[in-house]
Amino acid sequence: MYPLALALLAWVLSCSASPDTPSLQAVSPERTAFGTPERLLLSGAFAPDVAVDLGSETPPSLENRFEVRIGTERAYAVRFRSRDALEATAPATLPPGRHDVTVTDAQGRSSTLSGAFEVIDRGVHRLVFVTSMRAARPGEWTEPIRIELRDPSGQPAPTATPRVLRITSDSETGHFTRLGQEDEAGRELEVTLAPGESGVDVLYRDTTSGYHTMESSCHDLPSIAQTVAVGRLGPPTAVRFTRVPTSPLVAGEPVALTVDVLDSSGGPASLPATGIQLTLRTSSSAGGLAVSEGDPYHPDLTLVLQGAQGRLPLLYKDTRSGAEVWLSASGFNRDTYGALTPHSVSLAVQPGTTQRFEVLRTGTGPLQAGVPERFILTSLDAWNNRTPYTGAVRLDTSPPDPGFSPGEVELEVGMASFNAEFSRVQRVSVVAEDPHTPNVRGATPELTIQAGLPTLLAVSPVVGPQLAGKAFLLTLEALDRFGNRVETPLSVTLSASGVPEGALSPTTSGTFTGAITFPVTLTAAVEETRISLVEGTATIPGALRATTGGFAVLPGATQRFVVEDTTGAQTAGVPFRVRIRAVDTYGNTTRDVHELELDAQGVHAHQFAPAHFSGFQGQADVDVTVLLALSSTRLSVVSGTAKGQQPGTFAVNPGPVARYQAQVPPCITSSDRWKLGLQAVDNWNNAVTSYSGAARLALSPFGTISPSATPAFTGGTLTLPNVTWSDVAGREPQSCLELIVTDSADARKTVRQCLNLQLSCPKHQ
């Protein structure tokens, strides 16, 4: 029986359909950063193989043999999760870019998803020393020093291409090696970082005591440096400037200094846990010290050195030249409270290169054409230190003056004086230029060359129409008989024809010399006006006058509506007239066309007319009707964002009595005594409090009411507390037995009110 079953199984397997070709449909996640292995989920259709051992009683099994390739590299840790999902790990060595993902089954059949996985290169931004400053005794290796590549965010950045790191020391006896390769030490170390690597650990050894600087560089990245302390590392006893420039400093250019904390042997000291407080000072008020290039410079700098930080690199910058500038360093042991031996050094600061010339006039009086004026010329660096410039300097004016002299002057050790003459009436600057370096120049402030007496006022034309409230520019010139702008101080009074007082601004130009351009504003709209300008004041005018041509001033856009007050009380339902104007900011009646929305304060829309006014332009008298009587209201107007409201309020009195409003119980029996309330109202149900008449009472279609006549109303109202009726018993129920109330003097003033006659009524109704 067993061979027969085995043969049957073999026949079934041989006749069954072959497994489907794998189908890859999606990869998640779709991207990762370079140098990072990423676990991927592959979605699609993946049919496993059926394995049968014909010579064994072992039941058939599923073999999940799939290979995943990303680009040209093979993924690892491939795991079959289900027929529609695989897992695989993308290798960290995948190069940046988009890669095809291919799944291949045990039969060699494959499915490829193009560009399904992307490796992103975050980019290498800089080199950094990850570890702090190291220290070691002479001849001994330091602890590992970590150097890493970092991306712009400061995170480790595996390199996408091989990178060579070069590591050197400023010590002739210093040696480097990679961690774990101490037998291969050398004075210089070159390390090649393979793709996917982000850093290296190195060791440093030196037989010479002192602070040594090691530097790491890569061809396309800024170099970095770190200090290593080598010595017996005794207690700190002194501070010393160990790196001081031997040549004079250049003003404004920072120079590197180094301050070391030393032990009694002169070598690096072991700093206490609480640190050494270091104080640095400069004697120059224009000098400053900074720890790093981006820090501000301070004449006094105090900081604490801790750990292995026994050497402090500094920058010193001074902007004032001088033969001797002193720098001092003092230290304080924060553990023993003892002072360390201080140290001072002197530096010389020389001026920088000539950056500009200073041209100064020695006189203070007015300049006149043809009269020589004395000037002093000095060459300066960027920090106003006098430079030793010697040679010719070209002189000119700006704007040009064809008669200016001299055209050149000789400087000796950065200084010269000269007499200059001018021929053109203008505002000029005397300009000095280096003939060999055009960017090196200097100029005086503007100088005024005076002209003759003023004989003419000239005013610029005004192009109309102008807009009310919008400033336009006027240019006014005071000229001599040659057309030169004079330098005599003048003041001009302005006026505008046909414009009310206060609508022109300004009314005076203020004192000016030569020419002035100033804004003029007219706030009144007029068909035509002219601006007149008169020298002096309105009460004491001068001889110089000018007038613009005529121009119009148009109103501006509508800003609000002016709604004139309604005088006296009005009567409900009786039209009254209200004047409405659309005005600009300055109260000019505008020309805009509006669709107005009108209302009255405290009045519902159905009790007010008109609610709309179409085609409104400028000004209109509107007949308004208010149907609600009230003690105080005012009219409002709106069109878009423009609004208007009457400044005052007015009362609306009720109209004449038209009828009554009755108040009766909701249910009455034939034997009840009940209360009747009456209110005299006009056609719009406004209470007429002035009404003092009387009314007749009757029932319809049957019954008699008592009383059948009322006393006089008080304040337009009347309450009858004990009303009875007769001839109604036995006719219940009657939901609308009419009560007829009629004015005793005018039968037209009447009202009919339904009374609810019932056999019984609810209590406490």
PDB file of N, CA and C in Angstrom, residues 447-527:
ATOM      1  N   LEU A 447      30.135 121.016   0.456  1.00  0.00           N
ATOM      2  CA  LEU A 447      30.476 122.408   0.720  1.00  0.00           C
ATOM      3  C   LEU A 447      29.605 123.296  -0.151  1.00  0.00           C
ATOM      4  N   THR A 448      29.210 124.415   0.378  1.00  0.00           N
ATOM      5  CA  THR A 448      28.332 125.327  -0.343  1.00  0.00           C
ATOM      6  C   THR A 448      29.146 126.478  -0.912  1.00  0.00           C
ATOM      7  N   ILE A 449      29.071 126.637  -2.237  1.00  0.00           N
ATOM      8  CA  ILE A 449      29.693 127.778  -2.900  1.00  0.00           C
ATOM      9  C   ILE A 449      28.591 128.798  -3.148  1.00  0.00           C
ATOM     10  N   GLN A 450      28.712 129.945  -2.530  1.00  0.00           N
ATOM     11  CA  GLN A 450      27.618 130.905  -2.556  1.00  0.00           C
ATOM     12  C   GLN A 450      27.539 131.656  -3.881  1.00  0.00           C
ATOM     13  N   ALA A 451      26.305 132.098  -4.204  1.00  0.00           N
ATOM     14  CA  ALA A 451      26.055 132.894  -5.410  1.00  0.00           C
ATOM     15  C   ALA A 451      25.662 134.314  -5.011  1.00  0.00           C
ATOM     16  N   GLY A 452      25.066 135.074  -6.002  1.00  0.00           N
ATOM     17  CA  GLY A 452      24.657 136.447  -5.731  1.00  0.00           C
ATOM     18  C   GLY A 452      23.330 136.512  -5.013  1.00  0.00           C
ATOM     19  N   LEU A 453      22.757 137.729  -4.987  1.00  0.00           N
ATOM     20  CA  LEU A 453      21.494 137.940  -4.294  1.00  0.00           C
ATOM     21  C   LEU A 453      20.337 137.361  -5.099  1.00  0.00           C
ATOM     22  N   PRO A 454      19.277 136.916  -4.437  1.00  0.00           N
ATOM     23  CA  PRO A 454      18.139 136.341  -5.169  1.00  0.00           C
ATOM     24  C   PRO A 454      17.363 137.417  -5.928  1.00  0.00           C
ATOM     25  N   THR A 455      16.955 137.080  -7.157  1.00  0.00           N
ATOM     26  CA  THR A 455      16.153 137.994  -7.976  1.00  0.00           C
ATOM     27  C   THR A 455      14.896 137.332  -8.523  1.00  0.00           C
ATOM     28  N   LEU A 456      14.758 136.012  -8.375  1.00  0.00           N
ATOM     29  CA  LEU A 456      13.639 135.311  -9.000  1.00  0.00           C
ATOM     30  C   LEU A 456      13.248 134.099  -8.167  1.00  0.00           C
ATOM     31  N   LEU A 457      11.926 133.915  -8.053  1.00  0.00           N
ATOM     32  CA  LEU A 457      11.390 132.666  -7.507  1.00  0.00           C
ATOM     33  C   LEU A 457      10.827 131.848  -8.661  1.00  0.00           C
ATOM     34  N   ALA A 458      11.198 130.592  -8.758  1.00  0.00           N
ATOM     35  CA  ALA A 458      10.672 129.687  -9.785  1.00  0.00           C
ATOM     36  C   ALA A 458      10.001 128.515  -9.088  1.00  0.00           C
ATOM     37  N   VAL A 459       8.769 128.189  -9.517  1.00  0.00           N
ATOM     38  CA  VAL A 459       8.025 127.103  -8.909  1.00  0.00           C
ATOM     39  C   VAL A 459       7.676 126.084  -9.981  1.00  0.00           C
ATOM     40  N   SER A 460       7.707 124.822  -9.613  1.00  0.00           N
ATOM     41  CA  SER A 460       7.401 123.756 -10.562  1.00  0.00           C
ATOM     42  C   SER A 460       5.913 123.753 -10.875  1.00  0.00           C
ATOM     43  N   PRO A 461       5.515 123.317 -12.087  1.00  0.00           N
ATOM     44  CA  PRO A 461       4.089 123.276 -12.432  1.00  0.00           C
ATOM     45  C   PRO A 461       3.372 122.176 -11.650  1.00  0.00           C
ATOM     46  N   VAL A 462       2.059 122.383 -11.476  1.00  0.00           N
ATOM     47  CA  VAL A 462       1.212 121.383 -10.825  1.00  0.00           C
ATOM     48  C   VAL A 462       0.339 120.751 -11.899  1.00  0.00           C
ATOM     49  N   VAL A 463       0.453 119.455 -12.063  1.00  0.00           N
ATOM     50  CA  VAL A 463      -0.340 118.735 -13.054  1.00  0.00           C
ATOM     51  C   VAL A 463      -1.667 118.346 -12.410  1.00  0.00           C
ATOM     52  N   GLY A 464      -2.770 118.875 -12.975  1.00  0.00           N
ATOM     53  CA  GLY A 464      -4.078 118.570 -12.395  1.00  0.00           C
ATOM     54  C   GLY A 464      -4.803 117.487 -13.164  1.00  0.00           C
ATOM     55  N   PRO A 465      -5.943 116.997 -12.647  1.00  0.00           N
ATOM     56  CA  PRO A 465      -6.434 117.405 -11.323  1.00  0.00           C
ATOM     57  C   PRO A 465      -5.699 116.666 -10.205  1.00  0.00           C
ATOM     58  N   GLN A 466      -5.671 117.292  -9.026  1.00  0.00           N
ATOM     59  CA  GLN A 466      -5.137 116.658  -7.833  1.00  0.00           C
ATOM     60  C   GLN A 466      -6.300 116.087  -7.019  1.00  0.00           C
ATOM     61  N   LEU A 467      -5.954 115.267  -6.037  1.00  0.00           N
ATOM     62  CA  LEU A 467      -6.963 114.612  -5.207  1.00  0.00           C
ATOM     63  C   LEU A 467      -6.925 115.209  -3.813  1.00  0.00           C
ATOM     64  N   ALA A 468      -8.072 115.569  -3.287  1.00  0.00           N
ATOM     65  CA  ALA A 468      -8.146 116.173  -1.956  1.00  0.00           C
ATOM     66  C   ALA A 468      -7.498 115.248  -0.928  1.00  0.00           C
ATOM     67  N   GLY A 469      -6.615 115.845  -0.123  1.00  0.00           N
ATOM     68  CA  GLY A 469      -5.951 115.083   0.931  1.00  0.00           C
ATOM     69  C   GLY A 469      -4.719 114.340   0.491  1.00  0.00           C
ATOM     70  N   LYS A 470      -4.442 114.260  -0.820  1.00  0.00           N
ATOM     71  CA  LYS A 470      -3.263 113.555  -1.308  1.00  0.00           C
ATOM     72  C   LYS A 470      -2.174 114.572  -1.629  1.00  0.00           C
ATOM     73  N   ALA A 471      -1.021 114.389  -1.006  1.00  0.00           N
ATOM     74  CA  ALA A 471       0.056 115.364  -1.158  1.00  0.00           C
ATOM     75  C   ALA A 471       0.662 115.283  -2.555  1.00  0.00           C
ATOM     76  N   PHE A 472       1.047 116.439  -3.074  1.00  0.00           N
ATOM     77  CA  PHE A 472       1.828 116.505  -4.305  1.00  0.00           C
ATOM     78  C   PHE A 472       3.037 117.389  -4.023  1.00  0.00           C
ATOM     79  N   LEU A 473       4.072 117.223  -4.820  1.00  0.00           N
ATOM     80  CA  LEU A 473       5.336 117.892  -4.547  1.00  0.00           C
ATOM     81  C   LEU A 473       5.434 119.206  -5.313  1.00  0.00           C
ATOM     82  N   LEU A 474       5.925 120.212  -4.613  1.00  0.00           N
ATOM     83  CA  LEU A 474       6.279 121.485  -5.236  1.00  0.00           C
ATOM     84  C   LEU A 474       7.772 121.697  -5.060  1.00  0.00           C
ATOM     85  N   THR A 475       8.426 122.109  -6.116  1.00  0.00           N
ATOM     86  CA  THR A 475       9.840 122.462  -6.044  1.00  0.00           C
ATOM     87  C   THR A 475       9.954 123.966  -6.236  1.00  0.00           C
ATOM     88  N   LEU A 476      10.614 124.606  -5.298  1.00  0.00           N
ATOM     89  CA  LEU A 476      10.770 126.057  -5.311  1.00  0.00           C
ATOM     90  C   LEU A 476      12.249 126.378  -5.375  1.00  0.00           C
ATOM     91  N   GLU A 477      12.617 127.256  -6.280  1.00  0.00           N
ATOM     92  CA  GLU A 477      14.013 127.661  -6.437  1.00  0.00           C
ATOM     93  C   GLU A 477      14.125 129.169  -6.255  1.00  0.00           C
ATOM     94  N   ALA A 478      15.150 129.556  -5.504  1.00  0.00           N
ATOM     95  CA  ALA A 478      15.521 130.969  -5.398  1.00  0.00           C
ATOM     96  C   ALA A 478      16.772 131.167  -6.247  1.00  0.00           C
ATOM     97  N   LEU A 479      16.681 132.004  -7.276  1.00  0.00           N
ATOM     98  CA  LEU A 479      17.745 132.130  -8.273  1.00  0.00           C
ATOM     99  C   LEU A 479      18.305 133.540  -8.285  1.00  0.00           C
ATOM    100  N   ASP A 480      19.595 133.598  -8.606  1.00  0.00           N
ATOM    101  CA  ASP A 480      20.175 134.913  -8.855  1.00  0.00           C
ATOM    102  C   ASP A 480      19.978 135.266 -10.330  1.00  0.00           C
ATOM    103  N   ARG A 481      20.544 136.381 -10.768  1.00  0.00           N
ATOM    104  CA  ARG A 481      20.296 136.828 -12.138  1.00  0.00           C
ATOM    105  C   ARG A 481      20.980 135.958 -13.175  1.00  0.00           C
ATOM    106  N   PHE A 482      21.878 135.036 -12.709  1.00  0.00           N
ATOM    107  CA  PHE A 482      22.527 134.112 -13.634  1.00  0.00           C
ATOM    108  C   PHE A 482      21.813 132.755 -13.674  1.00  0.00           C
ATOM    109  N   GLY A 483      20.786 132.624 -12.891  1.00  0.00           N
ATOM    110  CA  GLY A 483      20.093 131.342 -12.838  1.00  0.00           C
ATOM    111  C   GLY A 483      20.684 130.375 -11.835  1.00  0.00           C
ATOM    112  N   ASN A 484      21.658 130.804 -11.041  1.00  0.00           N
ATOM    113  CA  ASN A 484      22.219 129.956  -9.995  1.00  0.00           C
ATOM    114  C   ASN A 484      21.322 130.008  -8.763  1.00  0.00           C
ATOM    115  N   ARG A 485      21.180 128.893  -8.128  1.00  0.00           N
ATOM    116  CA  ARG A 485      20.431 128.866  -6.872  1.00  0.00           C
ATOM    117  C   ARG A 485      21.218 129.607  -5.801  1.00  0.00           C
ATOM    118  N   VAL A 486      20.591 130.574  -5.224  1.00  0.00           N
ATOM    119  CA  VAL A 486      21.281 131.392  -4.237  1.00  0.00           C
ATOM    120  C   VAL A 486      21.309 130.670  -2.899  1.00  0.00           C
ATOM    121  N   GLU A 487      22.186 131.139  -2.031  1.00  0.00           N
ATOM    122  CA  GLU A 487      22.339 130.534  -0.707  1.00  0.00           C
ATOM    123  C   GLU A 487      21.835 131.450   0.393  1.00  0.00           C
ATOM    124  N   THR A 488      21.139 132.484   0.009  1.00  0.00           N
ATOM    125  CA  THR A 488      20.543 133.363   1.004  1.00  0.00           C
ATOM    126  C   THR A 488      19.320 132.681   1.611  1.00  0.00           C
ATOM    127  N   PRO A 489      19.238 132.569   2.936  1.00  0.00           N
ATOM    128  CA  PRO A 489      18.069 131.920   3.532  1.00  0.00           C
ATOM    129  C   PRO A 489      16.782 132.681   3.200  1.00  0.00           C
ATOM    130  N   LEU A 490      15.780 131.941   2.772  1.00  0.00           N
ATOM    131  CA  LEU A 490      14.487 132.522   2.430  1.00  0.00           C
ATOM    132  C   LEU A 490      13.376 131.711   3.085  1.00  0.00           C
ATOM    133  N   SER A 491      12.237 132.377   3.246  1.00  0.00           N
ATOM    134  CA  SER A 491      11.027 131.689   3.676  1.00  0.00           C
ATOM    135  C   SER A 491       9.889 132.195   2.814  1.00  0.00           C
ATOM    136  N   VAL A 492       9.014 131.314   2.368  1.00  0.00           N
ATOM    137  CA  VAL A 492       7.950 131.660   1.436  1.00  0.00           C
ATOM    138  C   VAL A 492       6.606 131.311   2.067  1.00  0.00           C
ATOM    139  N   THR A 493       5.624 132.219   1.877  1.00  0.00           N
ATOM    140  CA  THR A 493       4.261 131.986   2.352  1.00  0.00           C
ATOM    141  C   THR A 493       3.404 131.482   1.199  1.00  0.00           C
ATOM    142  N   LEU A 494       2.583 130.460   1.455  1.00  0.00           N
ATOM    143  CA  LEU A 494       1.739 129.865   0.428  1.00  0.00           C
ATOM    144  C   LEU A 494       0.281 130.217   0.679  1.00  0.00           C
ATOM    145  N   SER A 495      -0.464 130.415  -0.415  1.00  0.00           N
ATOM    146  CA  SER A 495      -1.915 130.577  -0.344  1.00  0.00           C
ATOM    147  C   SER A 495      -2.515 129.971  -1.594  1.00  0.00           C
ATOM    148  N   ALA A 496      -3.800 129.596  -1.523  1.00  0.00           N
ATOM    149  CA  ALA A 496      -4.487 128.983  -2.658  1.00  0.00           C
ATOM    150  C   ALA A 496      -5.805 129.704  -2.873  1.00  0.00           C
ATOM    151  N   SER A 497      -6.078 130.099  -4.110  1.00  0.00           N
ATOM    152  CA  SER A 497      -7.295 130.842  -4.427  1.00  0.00           C
ATOM    153  C   SER A 497      -8.512 129.925  -4.364  1.00  0.00           C
ATOM    154  N   GLY A 498      -9.610 130.464  -3.819  1.00  0.00           N
ATOM    155  CA  GLY A 498     -10.867 129.731  -3.772  1.00  0.00           C
ATOM    156  C   GLY A 498     -10.900 128.589  -2.789  1.00  0.00           C
ATOM    157  N   VAL A 499      -9.959 128.544  -1.875  1.00  0.00           N
ATOM    158  CA  VAL A 499      -9.864 127.444  -0.910  1.00  0.00           C
ATOM    159  C   VAL A 499     -10.103 128.002   0.484  1.00  0.00           C
ATOM    160  N   PRO A 500     -10.973 127.391   1.284  1.00  0.00           N
ATOM    161  CA  PRO A 500     -11.213 127.915   2.631  1.00  0.00           C
ATOM    162  C   PRO A 500      -9.965 127.831   3.499  1.00  0.00           C
ATOM    163  N   GLU A 501      -9.952 128.661   4.516  1.00  0.00           N
ATOM    164  CA  GLU A 501      -8.813 128.694   5.430  1.00  0.00           C
ATOM    165  C   GLU A 501      -8.652 127.336   6.123  1.00  0.00           C
ATOM    166  N   GLY A 502      -7.425 126.903   6.212  1.00  0.00           N
ATOM    167  CA  GLY A 502      -7.125 125.626   6.851  1.00  0.00           C
ATOM    168  C   GLY A 502      -7.091 124.453   5.905  1.00  0.00           C
ATOM    169  N   ALA A 503      -7.516 124.663   4.638  1.00  0.00           N
ATOM    170  CA  ALA A 503      -7.532 123.552   3.680  1.00  0.00           C
ATOM    171  C   ALA A 503      -6.217 123.405   2.942  1.00  0.00           C
ATOM    172  N   LEU A 504      -5.291 124.352   3.099  1.00  0.00           N
ATOM    173  CA  LEU A 504      -3.973 124.289   2.455  1.00  0.00           C
ATOM    174  C   LEU A 504      -2.924 124.004   3.507  1.00  0.00           C
ATOM    175  N   SER A 505      -2.065 123.044   3.230  1.00  0.00           N
ATOM    176  CA  SER A 505      -0.983 122.710   4.156  1.00  0.00           C
ATOM    177  C   SER A 505       0.253 122.317   3.347  1.00  0.00           C
ATOM    178  N   PRO A 506       1.439 122.876   3.661  1.00  0.00           N
ATOM    179  CA  PRO A 506       1.680 123.913   4.665  1.00  0.00           C
ATOM    180  C   PRO A 506       1.370 125.287   4.100  1.00  0.00           C
ATOM    181  N   THR A 507       1.363 126.283   4.966  1.00  0.00           N
ATOM    182  CA  THR A 507       1.177 127.660   4.511  1.00  0.00           C
ATOM    183  C   THR A 507       2.491 128.413   4.473  1.00  0.00           C
ATOM    184  N   THR A 508       3.570 127.752   4.866  1.00  0.00           N
ATOM    185  CA  THR A 508       4.896 128.349   4.755  1.00  0.00           C
ATOM    186  C   THR A 508       5.885 127.264   4.404  1.00  0.00           C
ATOM    187  N   SER A 509       6.877 127.620   3.634  1.00  0.00           N
ATOM    188  CA  SER A 509       7.882 126.641   3.209  1.00  0.00           C
ATOM    189  C   SER A 509       8.903 126.362   4.281  1.00  0.00           C
ATOM    190  N   GLY A 510       8.976 127.232   5.279  1.00  0.00           N
ATOM    191  CA  GLY A 510      10.087 127.146   6.205  1.00  0.00           C
ATOM    192  C   GLY A 510      11.327 127.756   5.565  1.00  0.00           C
ATOM    193  N   THR A 511      12.323 127.971   6.363  1.00  0.00           N
ATOM    194  CA  THR A 511      13.536 128.599   5.839  1.00  0.00           C
ATOM    195  C   THR A 511      14.310 127.605   4.987  1.00  0.00           C
ATOM    196  N   PHE A 512      14.713 128.042   3.792  1.00  0.00           N
ATOM    197  CA  PHE A 512      15.497 127.189   2.900  1.00  0.00           C
ATOM    198  C   PHE A 512      16.518 128.044   2.178  1.00  0.00           C
ATOM    199  N   THR A 513      17.485 127.371   1.613  1.00  0.00           N
ATOM    200  CA  THR A 513      18.497 128.048   0.810  1.00  0.00           C
ATOM    201  C   THR A 513      18.589 127.362  -0.537  1.00  0.00           C
ATOM    202  N   GLY A 514      18.538 128.139  -1.601  1.00  0.00           N
ATOM    203  CA  GLY A 514      18.704 127.607  -2.943  1.00  0.00           C
ATOM    204  C   GLY A 514      17.444 126.997  -3.506  1.00  0.00           C
ATOM    205  N   ALA A 515      17.065 125.858  -3.028  1.00  0.00           N
ATOM    206  CA  ALA A 515      15.888 125.156  -3.547  1.00  0.00           C
ATOM    207  C   ALA A 515      15.324 124.266  -2.456  1.00  0.00           C
ATOM    208  N   ILE A 516      14.055 124.001  -2.594  1.00  0.00           N
ATOM    209  CA  ILE A 516      13.395 123.113  -1.640  1.00  0.00           C
ATOM    210  C   ILE A 516      12.268 122.388  -2.364  1.00  0.00           C
ATOM    211  N   THR A 517      12.115 121.143  -2.070  1.00  0.00           N
ATOM    212  CA  THR A 517      10.987 120.354  -2.565  1.00  0.00           C
ATOM    213  C   THR A 517      10.203 119.876  -1.355  1.00  0.00           C
ATOM    214  N   PHE A 518       8.934 120.193  -1.340  1.00  0.00           N
ATOM    215  CA  PHE A 518       8.135 119.843  -0.165  1.00  0.00           C
ATOM    216  C   PHE A 518       6.741 119.420  -0.608  1.00  0.00           C
ATOM    217  N   PRO A 519       6.083 118.587   0.175  1.00  0.00           N
ATOM    218  CA  PRO A 519       4.726 118.150  -0.166  1.00  0.00           C
ATOM    219  C   PRO A 519       3.694 119.210   0.198  1.00  0.00           C
ATOM    220  N   VAL A 520       2.723 119.369  -0.676  1.00  0.00           N
ATOM    221  CA  VAL A 520       1.619 120.303  -0.448  1.00  0.00           C
ATOM    222  C   VAL A 520       0.319 119.498  -0.487  1.00  0.00           C
ATOM    223  N   THR A 521      -0.573 119.803   0.429  1.00  0.00           N
ATOM    224  CA  THR A 521      -1.844 119.088   0.507  1.00  0.00           C
ATOM    225  C   THR A 521      -2.991 120.081   0.527  1.00  0.00           C
ATOM    226  N   LEU A 522      -3.982 119.852  -0.325  1.00  0.00           N
ATOM    227  CA  LEU A 522      -5.238 120.604  -0.327  1.00  0.00           C
ATOM    228  C   LEU A 522      -6.356 119.647   0.062  1.00  0.00           C
ATOM    229  N   THR A 523      -7.094 120.009   1.096  1.00  0.00           N
ATOM    230  CA  THR A 523      -8.155 119.116   1.568  1.00  0.00           C
ATOM    231  C   THR A 523      -9.538 119.540   1.093  1.00  0.00           C
ATOM    232  N   ALA A 524      -9.646 120.693   0.408  1.00  0.00           N
ATOM    233  CA  ALA A 524     -10.938 121.156  -0.104  1.00  0.00           C
ATOM    234  C   ALA A 524     -11.014 120.887  -1.600  1.00  0.00           C
ATOM    235  N   ALA A 525     -12.132 120.351  -2.054  1.00  0.00           N
ATOM    236  CA  ALA A 525     -12.341 120.109  -3.480  1.00  0.00           C
ATOM    237  C   ALA A 525     -12.836 121.399  -4.137  1.00  0.00           C
ATOM    238  N   VAL A 526     -12.153 121.813  -5.224  1.00  0.00           N
ATOM    239  CA  VAL A 526     -12.526 123.032  -5.955  1.00  0.00           C
ATOM    240  C   VAL A 526     -12.370 122.771  -7.443  1.00  0.00           C
ATOM    241  N   GLU A 527     -13.120 123.552  -8.231  1.00  0.00           N
ATOM    242  CA  GLU A 527     -13.035 123.409  -9.681  1.00  0.00           C
ATOM    243  C   GLU A 527     -11.704 123.916 -10.209  1.00  0.00           C
TER     244      GLU A 527
END
